[in-house]
Backbone as numpy.savetxt, mean C-alpha at the origin, in Angstrom:
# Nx Ny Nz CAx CAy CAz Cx Cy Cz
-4.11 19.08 12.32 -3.59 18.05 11.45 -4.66 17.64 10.44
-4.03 17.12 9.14 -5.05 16.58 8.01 -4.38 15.55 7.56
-5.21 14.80 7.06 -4.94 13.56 6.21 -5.58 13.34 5.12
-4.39 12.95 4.07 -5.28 12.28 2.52 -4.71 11.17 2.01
-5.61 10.47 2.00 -4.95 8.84 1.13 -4.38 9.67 -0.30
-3.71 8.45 -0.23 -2.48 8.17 -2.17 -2.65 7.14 -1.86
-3.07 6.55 -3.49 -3.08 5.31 -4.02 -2.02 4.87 -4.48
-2.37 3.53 -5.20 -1.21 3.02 -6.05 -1.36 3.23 -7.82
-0.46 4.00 -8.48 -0.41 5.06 -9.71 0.28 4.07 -10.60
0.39 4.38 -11.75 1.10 3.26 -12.99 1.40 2.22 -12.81
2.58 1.46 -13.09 2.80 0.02 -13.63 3.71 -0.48 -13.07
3.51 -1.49 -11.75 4.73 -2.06 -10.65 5.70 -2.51 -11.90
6.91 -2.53 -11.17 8.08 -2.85 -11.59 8.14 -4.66 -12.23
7.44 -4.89 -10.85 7.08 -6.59 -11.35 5.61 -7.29 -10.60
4.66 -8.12 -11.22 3.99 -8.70 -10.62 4.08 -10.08 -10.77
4.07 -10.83 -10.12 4.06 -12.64 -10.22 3.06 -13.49 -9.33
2.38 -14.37 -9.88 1.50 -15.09 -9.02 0.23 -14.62 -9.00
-0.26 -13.83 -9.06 -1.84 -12.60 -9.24 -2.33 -13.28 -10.25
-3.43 -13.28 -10.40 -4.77 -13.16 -11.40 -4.53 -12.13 -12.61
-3.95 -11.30 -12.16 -3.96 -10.36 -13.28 -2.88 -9.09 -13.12
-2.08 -8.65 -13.99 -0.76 -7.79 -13.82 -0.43 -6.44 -14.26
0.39 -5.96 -14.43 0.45 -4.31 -14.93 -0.49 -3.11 -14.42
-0.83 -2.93 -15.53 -1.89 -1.59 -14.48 -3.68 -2.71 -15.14
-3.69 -3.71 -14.58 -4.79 -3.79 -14.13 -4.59 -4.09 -12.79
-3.57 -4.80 -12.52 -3.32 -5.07 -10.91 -3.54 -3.61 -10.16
-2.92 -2.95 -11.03 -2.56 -1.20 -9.95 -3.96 -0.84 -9.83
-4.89 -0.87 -11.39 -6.64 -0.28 -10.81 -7.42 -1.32 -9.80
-7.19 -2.72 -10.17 -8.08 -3.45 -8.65 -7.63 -2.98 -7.49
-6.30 -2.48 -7.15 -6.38 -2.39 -5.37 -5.99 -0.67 -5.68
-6.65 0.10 -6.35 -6.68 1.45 -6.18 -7.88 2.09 -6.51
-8.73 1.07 -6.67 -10.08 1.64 -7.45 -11.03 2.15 -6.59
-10.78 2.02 -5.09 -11.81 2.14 -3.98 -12.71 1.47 -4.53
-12.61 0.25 -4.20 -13.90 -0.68 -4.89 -13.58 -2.00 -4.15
-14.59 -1.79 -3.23 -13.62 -3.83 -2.42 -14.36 -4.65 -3.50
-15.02 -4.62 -4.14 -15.76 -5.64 -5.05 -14.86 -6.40 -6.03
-13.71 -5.13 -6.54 -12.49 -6.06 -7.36 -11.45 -6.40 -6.74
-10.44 -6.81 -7.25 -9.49 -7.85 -6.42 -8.49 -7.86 -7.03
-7.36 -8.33 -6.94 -6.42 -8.87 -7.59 -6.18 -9.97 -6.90
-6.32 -11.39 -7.26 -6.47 -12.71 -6.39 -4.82 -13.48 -6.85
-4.47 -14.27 -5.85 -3.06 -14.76 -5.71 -3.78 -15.79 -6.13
-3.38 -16.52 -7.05 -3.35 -17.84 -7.89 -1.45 -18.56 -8.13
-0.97 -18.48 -6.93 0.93 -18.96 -7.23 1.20 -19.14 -6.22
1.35 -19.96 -5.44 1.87 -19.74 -4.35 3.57 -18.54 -3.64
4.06 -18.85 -5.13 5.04 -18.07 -5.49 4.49 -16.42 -5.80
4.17 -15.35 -4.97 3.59 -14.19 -5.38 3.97 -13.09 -4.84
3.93 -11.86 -5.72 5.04 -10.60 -5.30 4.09 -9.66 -6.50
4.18 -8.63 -5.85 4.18 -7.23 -6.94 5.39 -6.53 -5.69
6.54 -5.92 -6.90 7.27 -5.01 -6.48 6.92 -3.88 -7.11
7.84 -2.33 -6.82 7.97 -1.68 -7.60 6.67 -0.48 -7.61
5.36 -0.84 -6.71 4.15 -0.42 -6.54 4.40 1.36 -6.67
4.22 2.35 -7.61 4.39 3.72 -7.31 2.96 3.96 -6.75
3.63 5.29 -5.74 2.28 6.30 -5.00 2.14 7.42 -5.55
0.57 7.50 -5.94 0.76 8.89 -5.90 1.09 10.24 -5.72
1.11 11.39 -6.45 1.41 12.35 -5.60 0.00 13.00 -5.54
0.24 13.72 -4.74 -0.52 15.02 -3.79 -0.38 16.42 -3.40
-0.88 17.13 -4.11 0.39 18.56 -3.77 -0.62 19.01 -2.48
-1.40 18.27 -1.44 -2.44 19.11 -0.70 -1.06 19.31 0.92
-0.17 17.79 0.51 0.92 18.20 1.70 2.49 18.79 1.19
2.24 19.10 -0.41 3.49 19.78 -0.92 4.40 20.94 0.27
3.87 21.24 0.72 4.89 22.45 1.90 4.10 22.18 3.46
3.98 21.11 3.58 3.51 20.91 4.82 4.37 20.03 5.50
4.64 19.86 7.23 5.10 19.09 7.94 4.59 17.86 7.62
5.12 16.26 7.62 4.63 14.91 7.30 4.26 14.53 8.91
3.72 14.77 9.31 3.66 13.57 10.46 3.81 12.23 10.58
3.00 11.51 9.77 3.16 10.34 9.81 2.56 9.36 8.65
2.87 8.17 7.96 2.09 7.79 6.68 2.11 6.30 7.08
0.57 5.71 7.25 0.48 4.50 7.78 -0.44 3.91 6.33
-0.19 2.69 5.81 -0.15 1.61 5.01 -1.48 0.88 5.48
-2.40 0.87 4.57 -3.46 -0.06 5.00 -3.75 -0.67 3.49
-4.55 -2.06 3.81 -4.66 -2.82 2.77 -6.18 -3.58 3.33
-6.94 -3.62 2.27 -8.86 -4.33 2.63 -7.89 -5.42 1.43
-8.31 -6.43 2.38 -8.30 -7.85 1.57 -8.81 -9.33 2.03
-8.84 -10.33 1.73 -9.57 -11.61 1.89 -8.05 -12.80 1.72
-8.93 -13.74 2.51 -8.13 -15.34 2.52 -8.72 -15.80 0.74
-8.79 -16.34 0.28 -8.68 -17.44 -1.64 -10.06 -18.57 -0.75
-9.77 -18.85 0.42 -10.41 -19.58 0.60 -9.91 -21.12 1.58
-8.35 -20.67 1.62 -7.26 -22.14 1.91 -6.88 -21.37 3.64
-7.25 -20.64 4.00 -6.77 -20.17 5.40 -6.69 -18.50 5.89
-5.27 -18.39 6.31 -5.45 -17.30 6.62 -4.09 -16.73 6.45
-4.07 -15.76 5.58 -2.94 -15.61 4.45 -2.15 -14.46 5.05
-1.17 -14.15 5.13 -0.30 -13.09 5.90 0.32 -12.34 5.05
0.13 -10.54 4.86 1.04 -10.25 3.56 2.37 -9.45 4.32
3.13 -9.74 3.42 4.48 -8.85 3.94 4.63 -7.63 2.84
4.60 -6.11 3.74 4.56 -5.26 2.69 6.06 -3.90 3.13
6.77 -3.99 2.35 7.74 -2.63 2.25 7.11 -1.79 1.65
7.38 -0.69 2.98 7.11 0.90 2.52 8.74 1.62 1.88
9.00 1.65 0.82 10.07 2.44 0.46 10.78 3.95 -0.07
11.76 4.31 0.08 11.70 5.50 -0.39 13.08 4.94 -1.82
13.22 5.11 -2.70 13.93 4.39 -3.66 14.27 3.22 -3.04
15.83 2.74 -3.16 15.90 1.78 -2.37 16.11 1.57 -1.30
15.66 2.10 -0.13 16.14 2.63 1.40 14.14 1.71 1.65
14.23 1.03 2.14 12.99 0.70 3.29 12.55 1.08 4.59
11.81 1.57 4.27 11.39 2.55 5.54 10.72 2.16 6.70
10.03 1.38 6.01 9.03 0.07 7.11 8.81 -0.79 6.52
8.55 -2.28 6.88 7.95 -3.39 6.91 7.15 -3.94 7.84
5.38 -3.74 6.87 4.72 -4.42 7.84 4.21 -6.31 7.99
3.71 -6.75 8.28 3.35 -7.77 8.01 1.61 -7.97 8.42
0.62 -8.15 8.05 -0.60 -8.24 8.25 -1.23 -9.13 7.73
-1.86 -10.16 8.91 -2.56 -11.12 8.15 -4.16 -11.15 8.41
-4.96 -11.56 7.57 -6.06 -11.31 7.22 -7.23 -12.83 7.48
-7.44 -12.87 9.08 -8.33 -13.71 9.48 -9.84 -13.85 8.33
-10.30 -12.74 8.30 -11.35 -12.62 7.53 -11.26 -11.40 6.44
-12.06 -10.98 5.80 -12.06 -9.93 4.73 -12.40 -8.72 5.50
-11.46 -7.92 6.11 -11.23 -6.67 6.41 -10.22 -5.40 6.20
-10.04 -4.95 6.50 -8.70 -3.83 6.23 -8.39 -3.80 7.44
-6.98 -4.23 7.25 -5.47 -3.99 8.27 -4.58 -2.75 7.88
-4.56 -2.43 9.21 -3.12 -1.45 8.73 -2.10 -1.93 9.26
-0.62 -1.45 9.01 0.54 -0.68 9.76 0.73 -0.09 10.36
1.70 -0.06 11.49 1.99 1.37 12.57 2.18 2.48 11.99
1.78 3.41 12.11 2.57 5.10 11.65 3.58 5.06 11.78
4.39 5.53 10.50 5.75 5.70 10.44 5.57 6.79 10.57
6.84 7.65 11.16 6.98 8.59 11.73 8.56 9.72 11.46
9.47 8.73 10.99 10.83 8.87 11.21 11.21 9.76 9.84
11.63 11.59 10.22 12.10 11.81 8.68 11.88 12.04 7.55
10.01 12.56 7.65 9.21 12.46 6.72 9.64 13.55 5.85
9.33 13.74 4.70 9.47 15.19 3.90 8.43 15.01 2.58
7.87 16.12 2.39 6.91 15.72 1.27 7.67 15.08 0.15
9.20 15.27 -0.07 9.50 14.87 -1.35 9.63 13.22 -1.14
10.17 13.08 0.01 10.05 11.42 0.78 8.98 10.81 0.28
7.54 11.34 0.76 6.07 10.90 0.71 6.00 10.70 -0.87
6.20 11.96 -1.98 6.01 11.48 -3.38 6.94 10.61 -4.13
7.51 10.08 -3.40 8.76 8.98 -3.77 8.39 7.73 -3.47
7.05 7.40 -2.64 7.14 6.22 -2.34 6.58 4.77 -3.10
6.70 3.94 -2.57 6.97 2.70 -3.94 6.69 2.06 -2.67
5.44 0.67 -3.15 5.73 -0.26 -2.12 6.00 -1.80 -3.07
6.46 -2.71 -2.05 6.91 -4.21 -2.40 5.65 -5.02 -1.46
4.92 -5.96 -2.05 3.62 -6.66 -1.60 4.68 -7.97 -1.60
4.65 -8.89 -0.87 4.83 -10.07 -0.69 3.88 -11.37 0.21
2.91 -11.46 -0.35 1.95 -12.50 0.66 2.58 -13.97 0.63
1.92 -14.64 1.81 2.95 -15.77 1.86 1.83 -16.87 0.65
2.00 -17.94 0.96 1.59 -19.00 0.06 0.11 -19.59 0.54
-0.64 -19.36 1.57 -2.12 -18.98 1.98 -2.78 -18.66 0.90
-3.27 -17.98 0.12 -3.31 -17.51 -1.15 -4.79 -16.15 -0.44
-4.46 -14.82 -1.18 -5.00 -13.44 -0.72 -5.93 -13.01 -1.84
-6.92 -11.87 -1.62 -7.67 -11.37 -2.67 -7.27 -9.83 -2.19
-6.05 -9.08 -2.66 -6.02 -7.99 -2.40 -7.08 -7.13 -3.28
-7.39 -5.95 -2.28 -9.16 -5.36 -2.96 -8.45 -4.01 -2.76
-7.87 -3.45 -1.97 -7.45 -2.20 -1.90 -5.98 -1.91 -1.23
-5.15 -1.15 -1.87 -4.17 -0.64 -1.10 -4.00 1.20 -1.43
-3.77 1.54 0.45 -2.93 2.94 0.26 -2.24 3.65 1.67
-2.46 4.48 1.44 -1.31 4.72 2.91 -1.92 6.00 2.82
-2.45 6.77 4.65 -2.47 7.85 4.60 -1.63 8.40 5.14
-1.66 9.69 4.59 -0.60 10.72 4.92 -1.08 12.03 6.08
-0.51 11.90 7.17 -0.51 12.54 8.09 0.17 13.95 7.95
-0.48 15.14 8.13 0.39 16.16 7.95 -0.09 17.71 8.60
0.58 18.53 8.83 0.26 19.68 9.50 0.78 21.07 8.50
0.10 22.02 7.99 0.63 22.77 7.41 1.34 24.29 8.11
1.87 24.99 7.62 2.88 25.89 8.31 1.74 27.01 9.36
0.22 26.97 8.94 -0.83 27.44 10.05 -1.26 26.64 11.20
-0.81 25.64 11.22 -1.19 24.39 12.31 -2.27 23.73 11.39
-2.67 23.88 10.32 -4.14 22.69 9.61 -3.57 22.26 8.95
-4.27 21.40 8.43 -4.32 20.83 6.82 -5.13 21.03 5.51
């Protein structure tokens, strides 16, 4: 088995409540850089619409599994909980919820159910943190996969 992160690629559908929107939101939590951020200033806050990259390294390979992780921080007011859909158009595939005691990276369970590479380059996520207020620094999801020799 092999694995390769996909980031988050062009311009969410919508952002509200953030520090900052469009594809600067998409380069702070794709930049591999915990140093930048995209900080919740709304209590009211959402990016939908999030596209993933593609990857042709699992183009003809079995999916095993694609688990969702996010490095982020509390604003400073507590301890902020984000709610995140993994989607394939409009079909939701998972919802995780992860909240962030201190500034670390949380993941999601491995999804598992149905995978297909064209699934994996389809995916789009929905960020919803609650009103705690968050400094998202990174998001991506790796992709679990086995190719038709048993590697990756």
């Amino acid at each position: 088995m092999a694995t390769v992160i996909i980031r988050p690629t062009g311009t969410p559908s919508s952002t509200t409540g953030f520090d900052v929107s469009g594809s600067t939101f998409i380069s702070r939590i794709s930049d591999n850089d915990t140093s930048t951020a995209a900080a919740q200033n709304n209590i009211t806050c959402s990016a939908t619409g999030i596209q993933m990259e593609d990857k042709s390294a699992y183009d003809s390979a079995t999916i095993n599994s694609i688990t969702l992780s996010i490095t982020g921080s509390s604003t400073g007011k507590g301890s902020p909980t984000v709610t995140c859909d993994i989607k394939n158009g409009n079909t939701t595939l998972q919802t995780s919820e992860l909240t962030f005691s201190s500034a670390t990276t949380l993941s999601g369970s491995a999804y598992t159910s149905n995978l297909t590479p064209t699934i994996v380059n389809n995916l789009t996520l929905d960020i919803d943190p609650d009103g705690t207020g968050v400094n998202l620094k990174e998001v991506y999801i790796t992709v679990d996969y086995t190719t038709s020799g048993g590697e990756g």
